[in-house]
CSV table of N, CA and C in Angstrom, one decimal:
chain,number,residue,atom,x,y,z
A,44,MET,N,33.2,1.9,-29.0
A,44,MET,CA,32.8,1.0,-28.1
A,44,MET,C,31.6,-0.1,-28.7
A,45,THR,N,32.1,-1.0,-28.2
A,45,THR,CA,31.3,-2.2,-28.4
A,45,THR,C,30.0,-2.0,-27.5
A,46,TYR,N,28.9,-2.6,-27.7
A,46,TYR,CA,27.5,-2.6,-26.8
A,46,TYR,C,28.0,-2.9,-26.0
A,47,LEU,N,28.8,-4.4,-25.5
A,47,LEU,CA,29.0,-5.1,-24.7
A,47,LEU,C,29.7,-4.0,-23.5
A,48,ARG,N,30.8,-3.4,-23.7
A,48,ARG,CA,31.3,-2.5,-23.4
A,48,ARG,C,30.4,-1.2,-22.7
A,49,ARG,N,29.9,-0.7,-23.8
A,49,ARG,CA,28.9,0.6,-23.1
A,49,ARG,C,27.8,-0.2,-21.8
A,50,VAL,N,27.4,-1.2,-22.3
A,50,VAL,CA,26.7,-1.8,-21.3
A,50,VAL,C,27.5,-2.0,-19.8
A,51,ALA,N,29.0,-2.7,-19.9
A,51,ALA,CA,29.7,-2.8,-18.6
A,51,ALA,C,29.8,-1.3,-18.0
A,52,TYR,N,30.3,-0.7,-18.7
A,52,TYR,CA,30.2,1.3,-18.4
A,52,TYR,C,29.3,1.5,-17.7
A,53,ALA,N,28.0,1.4,-18.2
A,53,ALA,CA,26.9,1.7,-17.8
A,53,ALA,C,26.6,1.4,-16.5
A,54,SER,N,26.9,-0.2,-16.3
A,54,SER,CA,26.4,-0.4,-15.0
A,54,SER,C,27.7,-0.4,-13.7
A,55,LEU,N,28.7,-0.1,-14.0
A,55,LEU,CA,29.4,0.2,-13.5
A,55,LEU,C,29.5,1.7,-12.9
A,56,MET,N,28.7,2.7,-13.7
A,56,MET,CA,28.9,4.3,-13.3
A,56,MET,C,27.7,4.1,-12.6
A,57,TYR,N,26.7,3.0,-12.9
A,57,TYR,CA,25.3,3.4,-11.5
A,57,TYR,C,25.4,2.5,-10.6
A,58,LEU,N,26.6,1.8,-10.4
A,58,LEU,CA,26.8,1.0,-9.1
A,58,LEU,C,27.9,2.1,-8.2
A,59,ALA,N,28.7,3.0,-9.1
A,59,ALA,CA,29.5,3.6,-8.4
A,59,ALA,C,28.5,4.7,-7.7
A,60,ALA,N,27.5,5.2,-8.5
A,60,ALA,CA,26.8,6.1,-7.9
A,60,ALA,C,25.7,5.9,-7.2
A,61,SER,N,25.2,4.7,-7.0
A,61,SER,CA,24.5,4.0,-6.1
A,61,SER,C,25.5,4.0,-4.8
A,62,ALA,N,26.7,3.1,-4.6
A,62,ALA,CA,27.4,3.4,-4.2
A,62,ALA,C,28.0,4.7,-2.4
A,63,ASN,N,27.8,5.6,-3.5
A,63,ASN,CA,28.1,7.1,-3.0
A,63,ASN,C,26.7,7.8,-2.4
A,64,GLY,N,25.7,6.9,-2.6
A,64,GLY,CA,24.5,7.9,-2.0
A,64,GLY,C,23.3,8.3,-2.6
A,65,GLN,N,23.8,8.5,-4.7
A,65,GLN,CA,23.1,9.6,-5.5
A,65,GLN,C,22.1,8.5,-5.9
A,66,SER,N,21.7,7.4,-5.5
A,66,SER,CA,20.9,7.0,-6.1
A,66,SER,C,19.6,6.7,-5.9
A,67,THR,N,18.6,7.2,-6.6
A,67,THR,CA,17.2,7.2,-6.4
A,67,THR,C,16.3,6.2,-6.2
A,68,THR,N,16.9,5.0,-6.4
A,68,THR,CA,16.4,3.6,-6.6
A,68,THR,C,16.6,3.3,-5.0
A,69,GLY,N,17.2,3.8,-4.3
A,69,GLY,CA,17.7,3.0,-3.0
A,69,GLY,C,17.0,2.6,-2.2
A,70,GLN,N,17.2,2.9,-1.2
A,70,GLN,CA,16.1,2.9,0.2
A,70,GLN,C,15.1,3.6,-0.1
A,71,GLU,N,15.0,4.9,0.2
A,71,GLU,CA,14.2,5.8,0.1
A,71,GLU,C,13.0,5.8,-0.8
A,72,THR,N,13.2,5.3,-1.6
A,72,THR,CA,12.3,5.0,-2.5
A,72,THR,C,11.4,3.0,-2.5
A,73,ARG,N,12.2,2.5,-1.6
A,73,ARG,CA,11.3,1.3,-1.1
A,73,ARG,C,10.3,1.7,0.2
A,74,ASN,N,10.8,2.9,0.6
A,74,ASN,CA,9.9,3.3,2.2
A,74,ASN,C,9.3,4.1,1.7
A,75,ASP,N,9.1,4.7,0.5
A,75,ASP,CA,7.9,5.7,0.1
A,75,ASP,C,6.7,5.0,-0.3
A,76,ILE,N,5.8,5.1,0.6
A,76,ILE,CA,4.3,4.1,0.4
A,76,ILE,C,3.9,5.0,-0.9
A,77,ASN,N,4.2,6.4,-1.7
A,77,ASN,CA,3.6,6.8,-2.6
A,77,ASN,C,3.9,5.9,-3.9
A,78,THR,N,4.9,5.1,-3.9
A,78,THR,CA,5.6,4.6,-5.0
A,78,THR,C,5.0,2.9,-4.9
A,79,TRP,N,4.4,2.1,-4.1
A,79,TRP,CA,3.7,1.0,-3.4
A,79,TRP,C,2.5,0.4,-4.7
A,80,SER,N,2.1,-0.3,-5.1
A,80,SER,CA,1.1,-1.3,-4.9
A,80,SER,C,0.4,-1.1,-4.8
A,81,PRO,N,-1.1,-1.1,-4.9
A,81,PRO,CA,-2.1,-1.2,-3.4
A,81,PRO,C,-2.1,-2.5,-3.1
A,82,GLY,N,-1.7,-3.7,-3.7
A,82,GLY,CA,-1.2,-4.9,-3.2
A,82,GLY,C,-0.5,-4.8,-1.8
A,83,LYS,N,0.5,-4.2,-2.2
A,83,LYS,CA,2.1,-4.3,-1.0
A,83,LYS,C,1.5,-3.1,0.0
A,84,LEU,N,0.5,-2.3,-0.4
A,84,LEU,CA,-0.3,-1.5,0.3
A,84,LEU,C,-1.4,-2.1,1.7
A,85,ARG,N,-1.8,-2.9,0.9
A,85,ARG,CA,-2.8,-4.0,1.7
A,85,ARG,C,-2.2,-4.9,2.9
A,86,SER,N,-1.3,-5.5,1.9
A,86,SER,CA,0.0,-6.4,3.1
A,86,SER,C,0.1,-6.2,3.6
A,87,ARG,N,0.8,-4.9,3.9
A,87,ARG,CA,1.2,-3.5,4.8
A,87,ARG,C,0.4,-3.9,6.0
A,88,GLY,N,-1.0,-3.4,5.6
A,88,GLY,CA,-1.9,-2.9,6.6
A,88,GLY,C,-2.4,-4.3,7.3
A,89,GLU,N,-2.9,-5.2,6.6
A,89,GLU,CA,-3.0,-6.3,7.2
A,89,GLU,C,-1.7,-6.7,8.3
A,90,GLU,N,-0.4,-6.7,7.6
A,90,GLU,CA,0.8,-7.0,9.0
A,90,GLU,C,0.4,-5.8,10.1
A,91,ALA,N,0.0,-4.5,9.9
A,91,ALA,CA,-0.1,-3.3,11.0
A,91,ALA,C,-1.3,-3.5,11.5
A,92,LEU,N,-2.2,-4.1,11.6
A,92,LEU,CA,-3.3,-4.5,12.0
A,92,LEU,C,-3.5,-5.9,12.6
A,93,SER,N,-2.5,-7.0,12.5
A,93,SER,CA,-2.4,-8.0,13.2
A,93,SER,C,-1.4,-7.2,14.7
A,94,THR,N,-0.9,-6.6,14.6
A,94,THR,CA,-0.3,-6.1,15.9
A,94,THR,C,-0.7,-5.0,16.1
A,95,ARG,N,-2.0,-4.5,15.9
A,95,ARG,CA,-3.1,-3.8,16.6
A,95,ARG,C,-2.4,-2.4,16.5
A,96,ASN,N,-1.7,-1.8,15.3
A,96,ASN,CA,-1.6,-0.8,14.9
A,96,ASN,C,-2.3,0.1,14.4
A,97,PHE,N,-3.6,0.3,14.5
A,97,PHE,CA,-4.3,0.7,14.0
A,97,PHE,C,-3.9,1.7,13.0
A,98,ASP,N,-3.7,3.0,13.7
A,98,ASP,CA,-3.3,4.2,13.0
A,98,ASP,C,-2.4,3.6,11.5
A,99,GLU,N,-1.6,2.8,11.7
A,99,GLU,CA,-0.6,2.9,10.5
A,99,GLU,C,-1.4,1.9,9.5
A,100,ALA,N,-2.1,1.1,10.1
A,100,ALA,CA,-3.1,0.5,9.3
A,100,ALA,C,-4.0,0.7,8.4
A,101,LEU,N,-4.5,2.0,9.1
A,101,LEU,CA,-5.2,2.7,8.1
A,101,LEU,C,-4.9,3.8,7.2
A,102,LYS,N,-3.6,4.1,7.4
A,102,LYS,CA,-3.0,4.9,6.7
A,102,LYS,C,-2.7,4.0,5.4
A,103,PHE,N,-2.1,3.0,5.9
A,103,PHE,CA,-2.1,2.2,4.4
A,103,PHE,C,-3.3,1.7,3.4
A,104,TYR,N,-3.9,1.4,4.4
A,104,TYR,CA,-5.7,1.2,3.3
A,104,TYR,C,-6.1,2.0,3.0
A,105,LYS,N,-6.1,3.5,3.4
A,105,LYS,CA,-6.4,4.5,2.7
A,105,LYS,C,-6.0,4.9,1.4
A,106,LYS,N,-4.5,4.5,1.6
A,106,LYS,CA,-3.7,5.2,0.5
A,106,LYS,C,-4.1,3.5,-0.9
A,107,ALA,N,-4.2,2.6,-0.1
A,107,ALA,CA,-4.9,1.5,-1.3
A,107,ALA,C,-6.2,2.1,-1.8
A,108,ALA,N,-7.0,3.0,-1.1
A,108,ALA,CA,-8.0,3.2,-1.6
A,108,ALA,C,-8.2,4.3,-2.5
A,109,GLU,N,-7.1,4.8,-2.3
A,109,GLU,CA,-6.8,6.1,-3.2
A,109,GLU,C,-6.2,5.8,-4.4
A,110,LEU,N,-5.5,4.6,-4.5
A,110,LEU,CA,-5.1,4.0,-5.9
A,110,LEU,C,-6.2,3.1,-6.6
A,111,GLU,N,-7.1,2.8,-6.1
A,111,GLU,CA,-7.9,2.1,-6.3
A,111,GLU,C,-9.4,2.2,-5.7
A,112,PRO,N,-10.0,3.2,-6.3
A,112,PRO,CA,-11.2,3.7,-5.9
A,112,PRO,C,-12.2,2.7,-6.2
A,113,GLU,N,-12.2,2.2,-7.2
A,113,GLU,CA,-13.2,0.9,-7.3
A,113,GLU,C,-13.2,-0.2,-6.7
A,114,ASN,N,-12.2,-0.4,-6.2
A,114,ASN,CA,-12.1,-1.9,-5.3
A,114,ASN,C,-12.7,-1.6,-4.1
A,115,GLY,N,-13.7,-2.6,-3.9
A,115,GLY,CA,-14.4,-2.5,-2.1
A,115,GLY,C,-13.9,-3.2,-1.6
A,116,SER,N,-12.7,-4.3,-1.6
A,116,SER,CA,-11.6,-4.6,-1.0
A,116,SER,C,-11.3,-3.7,-0.1
A,117,ASN,N,-10.9,-2.8,-0.7
A,117,ASN,CA,-9.7,-1.5,0.6
A,117,ASN,C,-11.0,-1.2,1.3
A,118,TYR,N,-11.9,-0.6,1.1
A,118,TYR,CA,-13.0,-0.1,2.0
A,118,TYR,C,-13.5,-0.9,3.3
A,119,PHE,N,-13.6,-2.5,2.9
A,119,PHE,CA,-13.8,-3.4,3.8
A,119,PHE,C,-12.3,-3.3,4.4
A,120,GLN,N,-11.3,-3.5,4.0
A,120,GLN,CA,-10.2,-3.4,5.2
A,120,GLN,C,-10.2,-2.3,6.1
A,121,ILE,N,-10.5,-1.2,5.3
A,121,ILE,CA,-10.7,-0.1,6.2
A,121,ILE,C,-11.6,0.1,7.3
A,122,PHE,N,-12.8,-0.7,6.8
A,122,PHE,CA,-14.1,-1.2,8.4
A,122,PHE,C,-13.6,-2.0,9.0
A,123,ARG,N,-12.8,-2.9,8.7
A,123,ARG,CA,-12.1,-3.7,9.7
A,123,ARG,C,-11.6,-3.1,10.7
A,124,VAL,N,-10.7,-1.9,10.0
A,124,VAL,CA,-9.9,-1.5,11.1
A,124,VAL,C,-10.5,-0.1,12.1
A,125,GLN,N,-11.1,0.7,11.4
A,125,GLN,CA,-12.5,1.6,12.2
A,125,GLN,C,-13.2,0.4,13.0
A,126,SER,N,-13.7,-0.2,12.8
A,126,SER,CA,-14.1,-0.9,14.1
A,126,SER,C,-13.9,-1.8,15.1
A,127,ARG,N,-12.6,-2.1,14.5
A,127,ARG,CA,-11.5,-2.5,16.0
A,127,ARG,C,-11.2,-1.5,16.6
A,128,ALA,N,-11.2,0.0,16.0
A,128,ALA,CA,-10.6,0.9,16.6
A,128,ALA,C,-11.8,1.6,17.4
A,129,ARG,N,-12.8,0.9,17.2
A,129,ARG,CA,-14.1,1.7,18.1
A,129,ARG,C,-14.4,3.1,17.4
A,130,LYS,N,-14.5,3.1,16.1
A,130,LYS,CA,-14.4,4.1,15.5
A,130,LYS,C,-16.0,3.8,14.4
A,131,TYR,N,-17.0,3.5,15.4
A,131,TYR,CA,-18.2,2.8,14.5
A,131,TYR,C,-19.0,4.1,13.3
A,132,SER,N,-19.0,5.0,13.3
A,132,SER,CA,-19.2,6.2,12.5
A,132,SER,C,-18.5,6.0,11.1
A,133,ASP,N,-17.0,6.3,11.1
A,133,ASP,CA,-16.4,5.8,10.0
A,133,ASP,C,-16.9,4.0,9.7
A,134,ALA,N,-16.6,3.4,10.5
A,134,ALA,CA,-16.8,1.9,10.0
A,134,ALA,C,-18.0,1.7,9.1
A,135,LEU,N,-19.2,2.4,9.7
A,135,LEU,CA,-20.1,2.5,8.6
A,135,LEU,C,-20.2,2.8,7.3
A,136,ASN,N,-19.6,4.1,7.4
A,136,ASN,CA,-19.1,4.8,6.0
A,136,ASN,C,-18.5,3.9,5.2
A,137,ALA,N,-17.2,3.1,5.6
A,137,ALA,CA,-16.7,2.3,4.8
A,137,ALA,C,-17.3,1.1,4.2
A,138,ILE,N,-17.5,0.5,5.2
A,138,ILE,CA,-18.3,-0.5,4.9
A,138,ILE,C,-19.8,-0.4,3.9
A,139,THR,N,-20.6,1.1,4.1
A,139,THR,CA,-21.4,1.3,2.9
A,139,THR,C,-20.8,1.6,1.8
A,140,THR,N,-20.1,2.0,1.7
A,140,THR,CA,-18.9,2.2,0.4
A,140,THR,C,-18.3,1.3,-0.2
A,141,ALA,N,-17.8,-0.3,0.8
A,141,ALA,CA,-17.8,-1.2,0.0
A,141,ALA,C,-18.8,-1.8,-0.3
A,142,LEU,N,-20.4,-2.1,-0.2
A,142,LEU,CA,-21.1,-2.5,-0.4
A,142,LEU,C,-21.6,-1.6,-1.9
A,143,GLU,N,-21.4,-0.5,-1.4
A,143,GLU,CA,-22.0,0.0,-3.0
A,143,GLU,C,-21.2,-0.3,-4.5
A,144,LEU,N,-19.9,-0.5,-4.3
A,144,LEU,CA,-19.1,-0.6,-5.3
A,144,LEU,C,-19.4,-2.2,-5.5
A,145,GLU,N,-19.5,-2.9,-4.6
A,145,GLU,CA,-19.9,-4.8,-4.9
A,145,GLU,C,-20.7,-5.3,-4.1
A,146,PRO,N,-22.1,-5.0,-4.2
A,146,PRO,CA,-23.2,-5.3,-3.9
A,146,PRO,C,-23.2,-7.0,-3.9
A,147,ALA,N,-23.0,-7.4,-4.7
A,147,ALA,CA,-23.2,-8.8,-4.1
A,147,ALA,C,-22.2,-9.7,-3.8
A,148,ASN,N,-21.2,-9.0,-3.1
A,148,ASN,CA,-19.8,-9.5,-2.4
A,148,ASN,C,-20.5,-9.9,-0.5
A,149,GLY,N,-20.8,-11.0,-0.9
A,149,GLY,CA,-21.5,-11.9,0.7
A,149,GLY,C,-20.9,-11.4,1.7
A,150,SER,N,-19.4,-11.4,2.0
A,150,SER,CA,-18.4,-11.3,2.9
A,150,SER,C,-18.5,-9.8,3.6
A,151,TYR,N,-19.5,-8.9,2.5
A,151,TYR,CA,-19.3,-7.9,3.4
A,151,TYR,C,-20.5,-7.4,3.9
A,152,ARG,N,-21.5,-8.5,4.3
A,152,ARG,CA,-22.8,-8.3,5.2
A,152,ARG,C,-22.3,-8.6,6.4
A,153,ILE,N,-22.6,-7.8,7.4
A,153,ILE,CA,-22.4,-8.1,8.7
A,153,ILE,C,-23.8,-8.2,9.7
C-alpha cells in the first residue's frame, strides 16, 4: 500500500469512528474545562462575568489560576468576581496574592 493510500485509509477510518460517536476528540473534549488553555478559561470567565454569572466566572478563573499559579492576572480576575459578588474577605485574599506575585503592576492597586 502506498503512502497516499495509507493516509486516505486512516482518514476514512477516523471519519467513520467519529460518525459513530467513538471519537474522544469530539464535543465532550471541547466542553471539558480540564483541557482548556488558561487564556480560553480567562476568556470564558470574562463572558460569564459580563452576564453576572459569578459562580461560573469564578470556576473559570480559579481553574486558570490552578494552571498558571504564577500569573497575578488570574488572581486579579478572581478579585473582580468576588468583589462584585460581595465576598469581600475572599476578594481581599485574591488581590493580596495578585500583588505578591506582581508588585509592580499598578492596575492591581485599589
